[in-house]
mmCIF file of C-alpha atoms in Angstrom:
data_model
loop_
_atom_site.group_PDB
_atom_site.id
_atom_site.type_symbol
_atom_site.label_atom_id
_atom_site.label_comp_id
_atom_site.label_asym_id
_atom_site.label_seq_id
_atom_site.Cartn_x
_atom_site.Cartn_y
_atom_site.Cartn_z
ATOM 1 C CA UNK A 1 -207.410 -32.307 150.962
ATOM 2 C CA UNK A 2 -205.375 -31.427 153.779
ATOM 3 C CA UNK A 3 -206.230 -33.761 156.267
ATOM 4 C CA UNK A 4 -207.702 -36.938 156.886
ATOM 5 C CA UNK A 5 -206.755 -40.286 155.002
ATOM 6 C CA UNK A 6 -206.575 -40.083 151.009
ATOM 7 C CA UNK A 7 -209.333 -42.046 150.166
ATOM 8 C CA UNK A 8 -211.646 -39.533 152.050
ATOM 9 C CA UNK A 9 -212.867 -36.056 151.318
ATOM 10 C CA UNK A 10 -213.073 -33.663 154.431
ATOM 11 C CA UNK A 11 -216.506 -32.128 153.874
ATOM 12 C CA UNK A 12 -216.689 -28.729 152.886
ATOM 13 C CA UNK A 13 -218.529 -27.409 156.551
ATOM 14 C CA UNK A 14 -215.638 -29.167 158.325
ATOM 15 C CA UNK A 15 -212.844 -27.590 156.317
ATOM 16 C CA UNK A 16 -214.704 -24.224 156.881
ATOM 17 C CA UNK A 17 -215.397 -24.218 160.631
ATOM 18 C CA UNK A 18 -211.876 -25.830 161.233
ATOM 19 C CA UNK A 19 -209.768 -23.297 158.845
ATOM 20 C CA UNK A 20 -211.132 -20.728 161.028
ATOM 21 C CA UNK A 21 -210.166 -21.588 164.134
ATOM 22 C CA UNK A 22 -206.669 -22.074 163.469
ATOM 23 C CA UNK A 23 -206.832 -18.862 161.600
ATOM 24 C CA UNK A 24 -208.207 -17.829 164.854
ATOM 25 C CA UNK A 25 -204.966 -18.979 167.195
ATOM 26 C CA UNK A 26 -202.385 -18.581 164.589
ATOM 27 C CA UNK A 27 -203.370 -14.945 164.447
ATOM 28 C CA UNK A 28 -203.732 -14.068 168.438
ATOM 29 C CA UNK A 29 -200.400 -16.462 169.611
ATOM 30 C CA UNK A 30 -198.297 -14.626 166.641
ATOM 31 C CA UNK A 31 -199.264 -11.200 166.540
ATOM 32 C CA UNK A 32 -196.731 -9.334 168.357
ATOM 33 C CA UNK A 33 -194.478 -10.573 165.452
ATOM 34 C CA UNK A 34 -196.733 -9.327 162.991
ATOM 35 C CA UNK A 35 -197.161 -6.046 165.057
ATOM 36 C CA UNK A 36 -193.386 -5.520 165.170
ATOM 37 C CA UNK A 37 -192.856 -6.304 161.383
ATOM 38 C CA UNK A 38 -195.367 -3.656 160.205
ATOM 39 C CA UNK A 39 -194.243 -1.053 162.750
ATOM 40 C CA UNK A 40 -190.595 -1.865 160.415
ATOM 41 C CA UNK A 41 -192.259 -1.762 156.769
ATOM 42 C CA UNK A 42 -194.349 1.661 157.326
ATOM 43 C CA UNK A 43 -192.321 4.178 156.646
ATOM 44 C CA UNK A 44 -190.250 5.987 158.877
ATOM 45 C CA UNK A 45 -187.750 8.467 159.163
ATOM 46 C CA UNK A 46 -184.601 8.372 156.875
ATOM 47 C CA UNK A 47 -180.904 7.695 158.590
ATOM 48 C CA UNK A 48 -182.555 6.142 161.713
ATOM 49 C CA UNK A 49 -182.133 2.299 161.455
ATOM 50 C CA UNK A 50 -184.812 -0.148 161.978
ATOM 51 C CA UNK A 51 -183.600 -2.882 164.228
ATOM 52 C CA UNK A 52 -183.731 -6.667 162.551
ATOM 53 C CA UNK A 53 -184.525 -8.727 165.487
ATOM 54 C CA UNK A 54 -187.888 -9.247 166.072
ATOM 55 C CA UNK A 55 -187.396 -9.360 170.000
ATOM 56 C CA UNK A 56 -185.739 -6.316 170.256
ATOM 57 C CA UNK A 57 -188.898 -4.855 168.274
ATOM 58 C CA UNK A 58 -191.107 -6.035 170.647
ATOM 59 C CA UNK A 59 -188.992 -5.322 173.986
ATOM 60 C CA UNK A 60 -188.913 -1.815 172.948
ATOM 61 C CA UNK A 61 -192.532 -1.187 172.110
ATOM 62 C CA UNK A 62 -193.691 -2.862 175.158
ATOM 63 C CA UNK A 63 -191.668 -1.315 177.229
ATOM 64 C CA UNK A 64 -191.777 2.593 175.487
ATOM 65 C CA UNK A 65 -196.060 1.818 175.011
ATOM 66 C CA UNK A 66 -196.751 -1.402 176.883
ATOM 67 C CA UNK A 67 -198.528 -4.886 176.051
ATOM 68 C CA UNK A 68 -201.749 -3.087 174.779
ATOM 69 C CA UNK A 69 -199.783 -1.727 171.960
ATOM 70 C CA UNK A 70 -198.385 -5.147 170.585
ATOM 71 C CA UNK A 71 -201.890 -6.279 170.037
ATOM 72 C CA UNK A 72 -203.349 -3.010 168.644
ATOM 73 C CA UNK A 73 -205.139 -3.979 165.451
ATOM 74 C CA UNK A 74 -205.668 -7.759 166.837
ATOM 75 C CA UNK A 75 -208.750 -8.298 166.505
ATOM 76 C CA UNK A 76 -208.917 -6.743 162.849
ATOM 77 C CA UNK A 77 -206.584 -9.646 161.891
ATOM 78 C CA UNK A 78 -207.962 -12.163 163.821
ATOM 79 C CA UNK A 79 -211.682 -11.918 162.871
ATOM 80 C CA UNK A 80 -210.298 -11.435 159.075
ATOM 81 C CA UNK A 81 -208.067 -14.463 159.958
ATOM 82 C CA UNK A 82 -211.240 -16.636 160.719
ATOM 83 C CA UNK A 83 -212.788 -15.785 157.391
ATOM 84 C CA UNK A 84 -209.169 -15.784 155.523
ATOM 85 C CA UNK A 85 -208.306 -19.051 156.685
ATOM 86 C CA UNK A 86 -212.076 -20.788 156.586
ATOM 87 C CA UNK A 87 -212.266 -19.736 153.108
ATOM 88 C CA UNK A 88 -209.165 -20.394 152.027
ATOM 89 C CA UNK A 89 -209.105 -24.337 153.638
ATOM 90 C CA UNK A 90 -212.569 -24.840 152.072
ATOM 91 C CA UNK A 91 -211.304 -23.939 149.005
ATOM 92 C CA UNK A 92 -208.301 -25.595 148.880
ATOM 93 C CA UNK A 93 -209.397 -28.973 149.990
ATOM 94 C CA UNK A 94 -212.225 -28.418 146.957
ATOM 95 C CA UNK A 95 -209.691 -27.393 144.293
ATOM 96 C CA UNK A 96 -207.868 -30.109 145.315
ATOM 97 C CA UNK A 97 -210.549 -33.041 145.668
ATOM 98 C CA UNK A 98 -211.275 -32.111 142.414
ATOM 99 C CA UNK A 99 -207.297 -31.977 140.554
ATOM 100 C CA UNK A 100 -206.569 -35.004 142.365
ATOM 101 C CA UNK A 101 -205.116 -37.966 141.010
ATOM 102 C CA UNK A 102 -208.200 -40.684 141.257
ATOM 103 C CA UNK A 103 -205.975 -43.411 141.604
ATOM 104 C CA UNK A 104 -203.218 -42.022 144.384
ATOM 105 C CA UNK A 105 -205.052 -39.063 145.742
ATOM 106 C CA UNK A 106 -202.396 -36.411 145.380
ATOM 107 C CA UNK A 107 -201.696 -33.925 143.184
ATOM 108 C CA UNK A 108 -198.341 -32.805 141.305
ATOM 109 C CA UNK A 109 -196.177 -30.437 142.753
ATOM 110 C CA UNK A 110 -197.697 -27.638 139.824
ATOM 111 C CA UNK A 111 -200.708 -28.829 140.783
ATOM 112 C CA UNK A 112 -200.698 -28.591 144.607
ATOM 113 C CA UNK A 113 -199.482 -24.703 144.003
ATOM 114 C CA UNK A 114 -202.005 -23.850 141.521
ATOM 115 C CA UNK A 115 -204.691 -25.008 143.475
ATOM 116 C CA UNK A 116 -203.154 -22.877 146.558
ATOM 117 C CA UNK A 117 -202.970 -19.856 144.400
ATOM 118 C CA UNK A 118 -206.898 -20.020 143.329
ATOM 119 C CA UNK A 119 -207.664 -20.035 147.660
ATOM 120 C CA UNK A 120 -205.542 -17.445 147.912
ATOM 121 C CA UNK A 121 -207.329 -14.899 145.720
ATOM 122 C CA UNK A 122 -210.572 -15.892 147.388
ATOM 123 C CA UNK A 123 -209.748 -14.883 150.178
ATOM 124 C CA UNK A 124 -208.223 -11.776 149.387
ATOM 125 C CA UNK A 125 -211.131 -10.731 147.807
ATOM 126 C CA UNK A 126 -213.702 -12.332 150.579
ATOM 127 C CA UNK A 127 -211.794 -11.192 153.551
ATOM 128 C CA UNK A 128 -208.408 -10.620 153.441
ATOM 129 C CA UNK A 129 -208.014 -7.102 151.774
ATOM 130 C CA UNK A 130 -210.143 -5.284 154.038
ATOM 131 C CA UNK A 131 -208.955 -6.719 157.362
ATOM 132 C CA UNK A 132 -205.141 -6.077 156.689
ATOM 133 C CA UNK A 133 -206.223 -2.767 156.139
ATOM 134 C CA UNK A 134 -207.787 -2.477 159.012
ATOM 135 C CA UNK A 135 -205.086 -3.718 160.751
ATOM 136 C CA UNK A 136 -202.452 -1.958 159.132
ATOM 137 C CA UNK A 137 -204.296 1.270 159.583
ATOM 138 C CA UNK A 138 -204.636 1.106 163.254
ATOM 139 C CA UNK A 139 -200.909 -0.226 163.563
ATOM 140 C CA UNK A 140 -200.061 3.076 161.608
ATOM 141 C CA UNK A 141 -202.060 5.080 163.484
ATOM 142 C CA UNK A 142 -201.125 4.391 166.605
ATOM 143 C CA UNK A 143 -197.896 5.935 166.577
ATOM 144 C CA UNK A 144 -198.886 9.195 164.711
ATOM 145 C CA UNK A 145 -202.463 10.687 164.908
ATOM 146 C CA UNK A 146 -203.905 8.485 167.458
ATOM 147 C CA UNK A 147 -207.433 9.276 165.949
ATOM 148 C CA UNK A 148 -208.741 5.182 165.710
ATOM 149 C CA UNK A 149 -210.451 4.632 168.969
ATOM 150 C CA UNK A 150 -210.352 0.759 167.561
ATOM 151 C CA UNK A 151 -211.070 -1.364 164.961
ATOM 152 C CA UNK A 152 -214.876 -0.859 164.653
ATOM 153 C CA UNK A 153 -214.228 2.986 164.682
ATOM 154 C CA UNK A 154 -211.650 2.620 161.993
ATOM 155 C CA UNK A 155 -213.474 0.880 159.910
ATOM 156 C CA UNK A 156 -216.689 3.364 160.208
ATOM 157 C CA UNK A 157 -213.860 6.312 159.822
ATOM 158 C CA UNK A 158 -212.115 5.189 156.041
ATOM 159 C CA UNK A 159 -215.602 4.349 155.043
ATOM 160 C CA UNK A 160 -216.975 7.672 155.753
ATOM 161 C CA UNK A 161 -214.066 8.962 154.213
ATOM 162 C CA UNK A 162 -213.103 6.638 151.211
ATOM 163 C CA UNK A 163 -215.769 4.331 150.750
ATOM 164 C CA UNK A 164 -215.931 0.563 150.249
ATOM 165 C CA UNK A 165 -212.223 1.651 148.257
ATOM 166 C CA UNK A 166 -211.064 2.900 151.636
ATOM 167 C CA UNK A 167 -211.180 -0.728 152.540
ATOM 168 C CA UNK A 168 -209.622 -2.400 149.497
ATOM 169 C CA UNK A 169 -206.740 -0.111 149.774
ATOM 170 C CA UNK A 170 -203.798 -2.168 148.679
ATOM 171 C CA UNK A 171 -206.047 -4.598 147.106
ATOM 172 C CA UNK A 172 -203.553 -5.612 144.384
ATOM 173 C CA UNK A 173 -200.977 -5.897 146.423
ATOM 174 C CA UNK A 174 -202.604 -7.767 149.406
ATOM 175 C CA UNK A 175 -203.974 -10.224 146.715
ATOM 176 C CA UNK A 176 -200.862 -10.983 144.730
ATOM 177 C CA UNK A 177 -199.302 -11.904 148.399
ATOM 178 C CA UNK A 178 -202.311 -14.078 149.256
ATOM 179 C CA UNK A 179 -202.350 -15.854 145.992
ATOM 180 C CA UNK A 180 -198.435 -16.351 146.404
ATOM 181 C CA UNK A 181 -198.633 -17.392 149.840
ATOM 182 C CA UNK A 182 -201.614 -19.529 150.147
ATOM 183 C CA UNK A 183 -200.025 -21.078 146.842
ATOM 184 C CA UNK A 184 -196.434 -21.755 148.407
ATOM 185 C CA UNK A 185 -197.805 -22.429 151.971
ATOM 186 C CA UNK A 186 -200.326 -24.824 151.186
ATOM 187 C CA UNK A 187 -198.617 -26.278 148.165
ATOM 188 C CA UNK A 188 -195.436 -26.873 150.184
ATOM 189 C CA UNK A 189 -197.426 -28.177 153.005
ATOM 190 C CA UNK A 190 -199.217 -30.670 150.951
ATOM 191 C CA UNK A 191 -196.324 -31.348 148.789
ATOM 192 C CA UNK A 192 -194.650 -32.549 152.230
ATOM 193 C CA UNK A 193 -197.918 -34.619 153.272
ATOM 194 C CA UNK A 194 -197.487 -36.408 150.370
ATOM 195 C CA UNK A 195 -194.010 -37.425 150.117
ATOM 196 C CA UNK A 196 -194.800 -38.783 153.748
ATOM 197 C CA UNK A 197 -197.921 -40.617 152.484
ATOM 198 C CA UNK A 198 -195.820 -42.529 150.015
ATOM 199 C CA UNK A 199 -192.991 -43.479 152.253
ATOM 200 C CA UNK A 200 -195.336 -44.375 155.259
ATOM 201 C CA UNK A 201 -193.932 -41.927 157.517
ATOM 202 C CA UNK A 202 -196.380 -41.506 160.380
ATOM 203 C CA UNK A 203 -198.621 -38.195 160.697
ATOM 204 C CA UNK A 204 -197.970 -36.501 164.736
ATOM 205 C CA UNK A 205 -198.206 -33.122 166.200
ATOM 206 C CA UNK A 206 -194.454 -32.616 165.928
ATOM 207 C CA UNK A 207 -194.249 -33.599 162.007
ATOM 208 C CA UNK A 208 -197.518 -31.611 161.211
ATOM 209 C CA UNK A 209 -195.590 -28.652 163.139
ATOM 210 C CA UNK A 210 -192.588 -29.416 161.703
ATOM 211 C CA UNK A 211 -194.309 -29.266 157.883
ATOM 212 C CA UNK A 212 -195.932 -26.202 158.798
ATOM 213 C CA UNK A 213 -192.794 -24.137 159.989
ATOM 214 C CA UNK A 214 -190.904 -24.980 156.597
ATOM 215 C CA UNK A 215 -194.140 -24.288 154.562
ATOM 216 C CA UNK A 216 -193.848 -20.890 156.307
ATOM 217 C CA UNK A 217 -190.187 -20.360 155.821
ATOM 218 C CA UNK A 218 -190.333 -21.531 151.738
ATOM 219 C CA UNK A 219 -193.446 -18.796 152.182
ATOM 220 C CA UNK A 220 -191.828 -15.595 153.680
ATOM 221 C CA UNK A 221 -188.746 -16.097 151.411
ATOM 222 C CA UNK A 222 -190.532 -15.972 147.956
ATOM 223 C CA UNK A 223 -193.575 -13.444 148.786
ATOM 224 C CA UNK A 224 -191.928 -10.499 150.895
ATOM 225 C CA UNK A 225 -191.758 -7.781 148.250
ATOM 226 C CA UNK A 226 -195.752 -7.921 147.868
ATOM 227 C CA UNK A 227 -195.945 -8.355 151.911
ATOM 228 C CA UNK A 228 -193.714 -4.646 151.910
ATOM 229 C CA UNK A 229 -195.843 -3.544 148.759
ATOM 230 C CA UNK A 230 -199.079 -4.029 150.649
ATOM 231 C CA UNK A 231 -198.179 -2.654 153.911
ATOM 232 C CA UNK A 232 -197.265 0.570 152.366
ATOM 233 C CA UNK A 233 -200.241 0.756 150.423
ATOM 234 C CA UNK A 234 -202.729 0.131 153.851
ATOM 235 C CA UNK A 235 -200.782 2.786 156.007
ATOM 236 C CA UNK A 236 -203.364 5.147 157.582
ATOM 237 C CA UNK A 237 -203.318 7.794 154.493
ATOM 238 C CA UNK A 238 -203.095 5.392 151.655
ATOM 239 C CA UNK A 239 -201.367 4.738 149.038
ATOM 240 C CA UNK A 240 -201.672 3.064 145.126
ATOM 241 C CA UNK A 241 -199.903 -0.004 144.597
ATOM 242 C CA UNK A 242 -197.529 2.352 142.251
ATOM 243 C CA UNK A 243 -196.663 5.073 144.948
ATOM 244 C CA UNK A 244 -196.374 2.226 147.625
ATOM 245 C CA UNK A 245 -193.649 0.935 145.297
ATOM 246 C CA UNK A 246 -192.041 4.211 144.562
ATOM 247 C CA UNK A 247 -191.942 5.021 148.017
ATOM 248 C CA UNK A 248 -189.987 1.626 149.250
ATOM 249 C CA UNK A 249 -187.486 2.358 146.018
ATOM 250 C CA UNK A 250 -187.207 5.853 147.104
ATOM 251 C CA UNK A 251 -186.496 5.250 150.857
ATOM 252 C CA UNK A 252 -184.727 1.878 150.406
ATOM 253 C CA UNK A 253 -183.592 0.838 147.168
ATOM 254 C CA UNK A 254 -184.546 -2.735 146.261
ATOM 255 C CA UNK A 255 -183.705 -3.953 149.032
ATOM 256 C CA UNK A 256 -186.470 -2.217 151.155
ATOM 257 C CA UNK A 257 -189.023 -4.936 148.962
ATOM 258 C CA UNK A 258 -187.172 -7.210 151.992
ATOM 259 C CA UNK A 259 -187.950 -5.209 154.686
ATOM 260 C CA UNK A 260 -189.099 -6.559 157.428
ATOM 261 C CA UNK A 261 -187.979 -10.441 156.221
ATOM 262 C CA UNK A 262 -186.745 -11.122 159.852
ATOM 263 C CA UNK A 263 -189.544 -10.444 161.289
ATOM 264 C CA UNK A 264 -192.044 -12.068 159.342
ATOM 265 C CA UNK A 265 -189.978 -14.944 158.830
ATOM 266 C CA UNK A 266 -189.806 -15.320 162.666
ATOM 267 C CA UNK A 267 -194.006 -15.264 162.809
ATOM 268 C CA UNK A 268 -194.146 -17.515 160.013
ATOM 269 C CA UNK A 269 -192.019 -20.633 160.922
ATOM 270 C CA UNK A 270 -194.016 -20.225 164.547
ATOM 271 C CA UNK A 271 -197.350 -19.847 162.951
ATOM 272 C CA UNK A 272 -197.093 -22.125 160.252
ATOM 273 C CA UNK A 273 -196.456 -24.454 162.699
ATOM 274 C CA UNK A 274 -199.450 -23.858 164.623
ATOM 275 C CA UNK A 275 -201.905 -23.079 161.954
ATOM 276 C CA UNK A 276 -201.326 -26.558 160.140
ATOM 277 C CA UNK A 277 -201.586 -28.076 163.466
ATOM 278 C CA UNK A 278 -204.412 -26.552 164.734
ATOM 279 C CA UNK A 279 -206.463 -27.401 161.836
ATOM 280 C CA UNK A 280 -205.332 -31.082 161.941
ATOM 281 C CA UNK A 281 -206.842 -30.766 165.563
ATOM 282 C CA UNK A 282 -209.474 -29.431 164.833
ATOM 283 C CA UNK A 283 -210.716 -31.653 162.148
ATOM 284 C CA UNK A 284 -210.109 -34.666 164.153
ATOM 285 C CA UNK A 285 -212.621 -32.729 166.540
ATOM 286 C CA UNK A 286 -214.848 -31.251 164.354
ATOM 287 C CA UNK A 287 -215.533 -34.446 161.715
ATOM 288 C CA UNK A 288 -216.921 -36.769 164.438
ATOM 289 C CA UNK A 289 -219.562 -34.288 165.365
ATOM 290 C CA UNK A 290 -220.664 -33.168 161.467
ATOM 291 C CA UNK A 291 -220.740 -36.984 161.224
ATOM 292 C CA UNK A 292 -222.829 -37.701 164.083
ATOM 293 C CA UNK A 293 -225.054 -34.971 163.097
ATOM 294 C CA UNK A 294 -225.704 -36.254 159.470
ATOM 295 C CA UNK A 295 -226.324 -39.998 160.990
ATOM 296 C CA UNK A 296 -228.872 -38.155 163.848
ATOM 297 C CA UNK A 297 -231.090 -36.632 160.602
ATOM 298 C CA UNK A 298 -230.609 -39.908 158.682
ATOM 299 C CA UNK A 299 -228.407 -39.062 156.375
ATOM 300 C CA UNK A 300 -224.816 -40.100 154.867
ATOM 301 C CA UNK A 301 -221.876 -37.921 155.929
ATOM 302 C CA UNK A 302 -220.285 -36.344 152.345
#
């Protein structure tokens, strides 16, 4: 599990409901970041450089387009953040309930990132994939045709046009970086946890933070070629996972599979941070109330 003590099991409704609120506010409080690095990964024109600093990205698209712009394609990520991160908490804290060691609780290092790797391709499939794409359309979009009015309207628009594989565009891509991340996020996260568990260091906002932010950092580092492969693939025409990697090649080199690192390494350490803390918050909010609901009907909380 991912919170709570380790001789308890969060139950399954409480994982759910509290994964997706901090997929919620880790998606709303970090987007400009994410904004800014997708604006850098779509392609652009050749011989004009992409700055690295995610402030300067922002600064300059708020003040050529304003603060609408930094948040266009929000609430494609943040409703698909509220599913992503529900489903992949519920799933994690199952997968690993159930590898758990009976005796300690935890799980091996292999283990922890295994069991991270299993959430992470159900949620690409459940709700990942067709938000980012979403998302990534409208952020594409917006500084070409212009012909989105918003999410709802982009969605209706690439299914008229492409079908339910409109929305999947980029599906391999977008799931090899959720099974990656969710595996070295969560893994790292937990792996953290319990090393702390064993040597009695005491759980607080800043440590769960702290955990976060480096879960985030060990994340962005290892997964940014799919994160580049997937954005290219979800631009507003489209691409296969093959052209989307012939095209960073092409314009980059291997080094364009790094495009965009800054960036996303800047949103990450901040909402790692507040994604693993929110959800600690949330469960310690949450679990009471499923509790007192399941003693109200007469029976036993799981």
């Amino acid at each position: 599990m991912v919170s709570g003590s380790n001789d308890s099991k969060t139950p399954p409704i409480v994982s759910l409901a509290a994964g997706g609120v901090a997929g919620a506010i880790e998606a709303f409080t970090s987007y400009p970041f994410e904004f800014a690095k997708t604006r850098v990964q779509l392609r652009s024109q050749k011989g004009i450089p992409t700055p690295k600093n995610p402030f300067l990205v922002i600064t300059q698209i708020y003040q050529k387009e304003g603060l609408s712009a930094l948040y266009k394609g929000c609430s494609a990520l943040v409703v698909g953040s509220v599913a992503k991160d529900g489903v992949r908490f519920l799933f994690f804290d199952q997968i690993k309930h159930a590898f758990a060691d009976p005796e300690t609780g935890t799980l091996s290092p292999l283990r922890n990132l295994a069991a991270g790797m299993a959430a992470g391709v159900v949620a690409s499939i459940t709700a990942v994939t067709p938000s980012e794409r979403i998302k990534t359309a409208l952020i594409d979009d917006a500084r070409n045709e212009k012909r989105f009015r918003g999410g709802f309207h982009a969605t209706q628009t690439i299914w008229k046009e492409h079908g339910i594989a409109g929305l999947y565009r980029g599906f391999a891509g977008t799931t090899l970086k959720q099974a990656s991340a969710t595996a070295f996020r969560m893994g790292t996260y937990n792996i953290l946890k319990d090393y702390e568990t064993k040597h009695d260091i005491k759980q607080s906002t800043l440590v769960n933070f702290a955990n976060g932010s480096v879960a985030g950092t060990v994340t962005t580092l290892t997964t940014q070629p799919f994160d580049v492969i997937k954005t290219r693939s979800q631009s507003a025409a489209g691409a296969s996972t093959v052209e989307a990697v012939k095209s960073v090649l092409l314009d980059y080199g291997v080094r364009g599979f790094w495009k965009g690192t800054t960036m996303r390494l800047g949103r990450t350490v901040f909402s790692g941070g507040i994604l693993f803390t929110s959800y600690e918050a949330a469960v310690k909010v949450i679990l009471p109330l499923y509790e007192g609901t399941k003693h109200a009907v007469g029976v036993e909380p799981q």
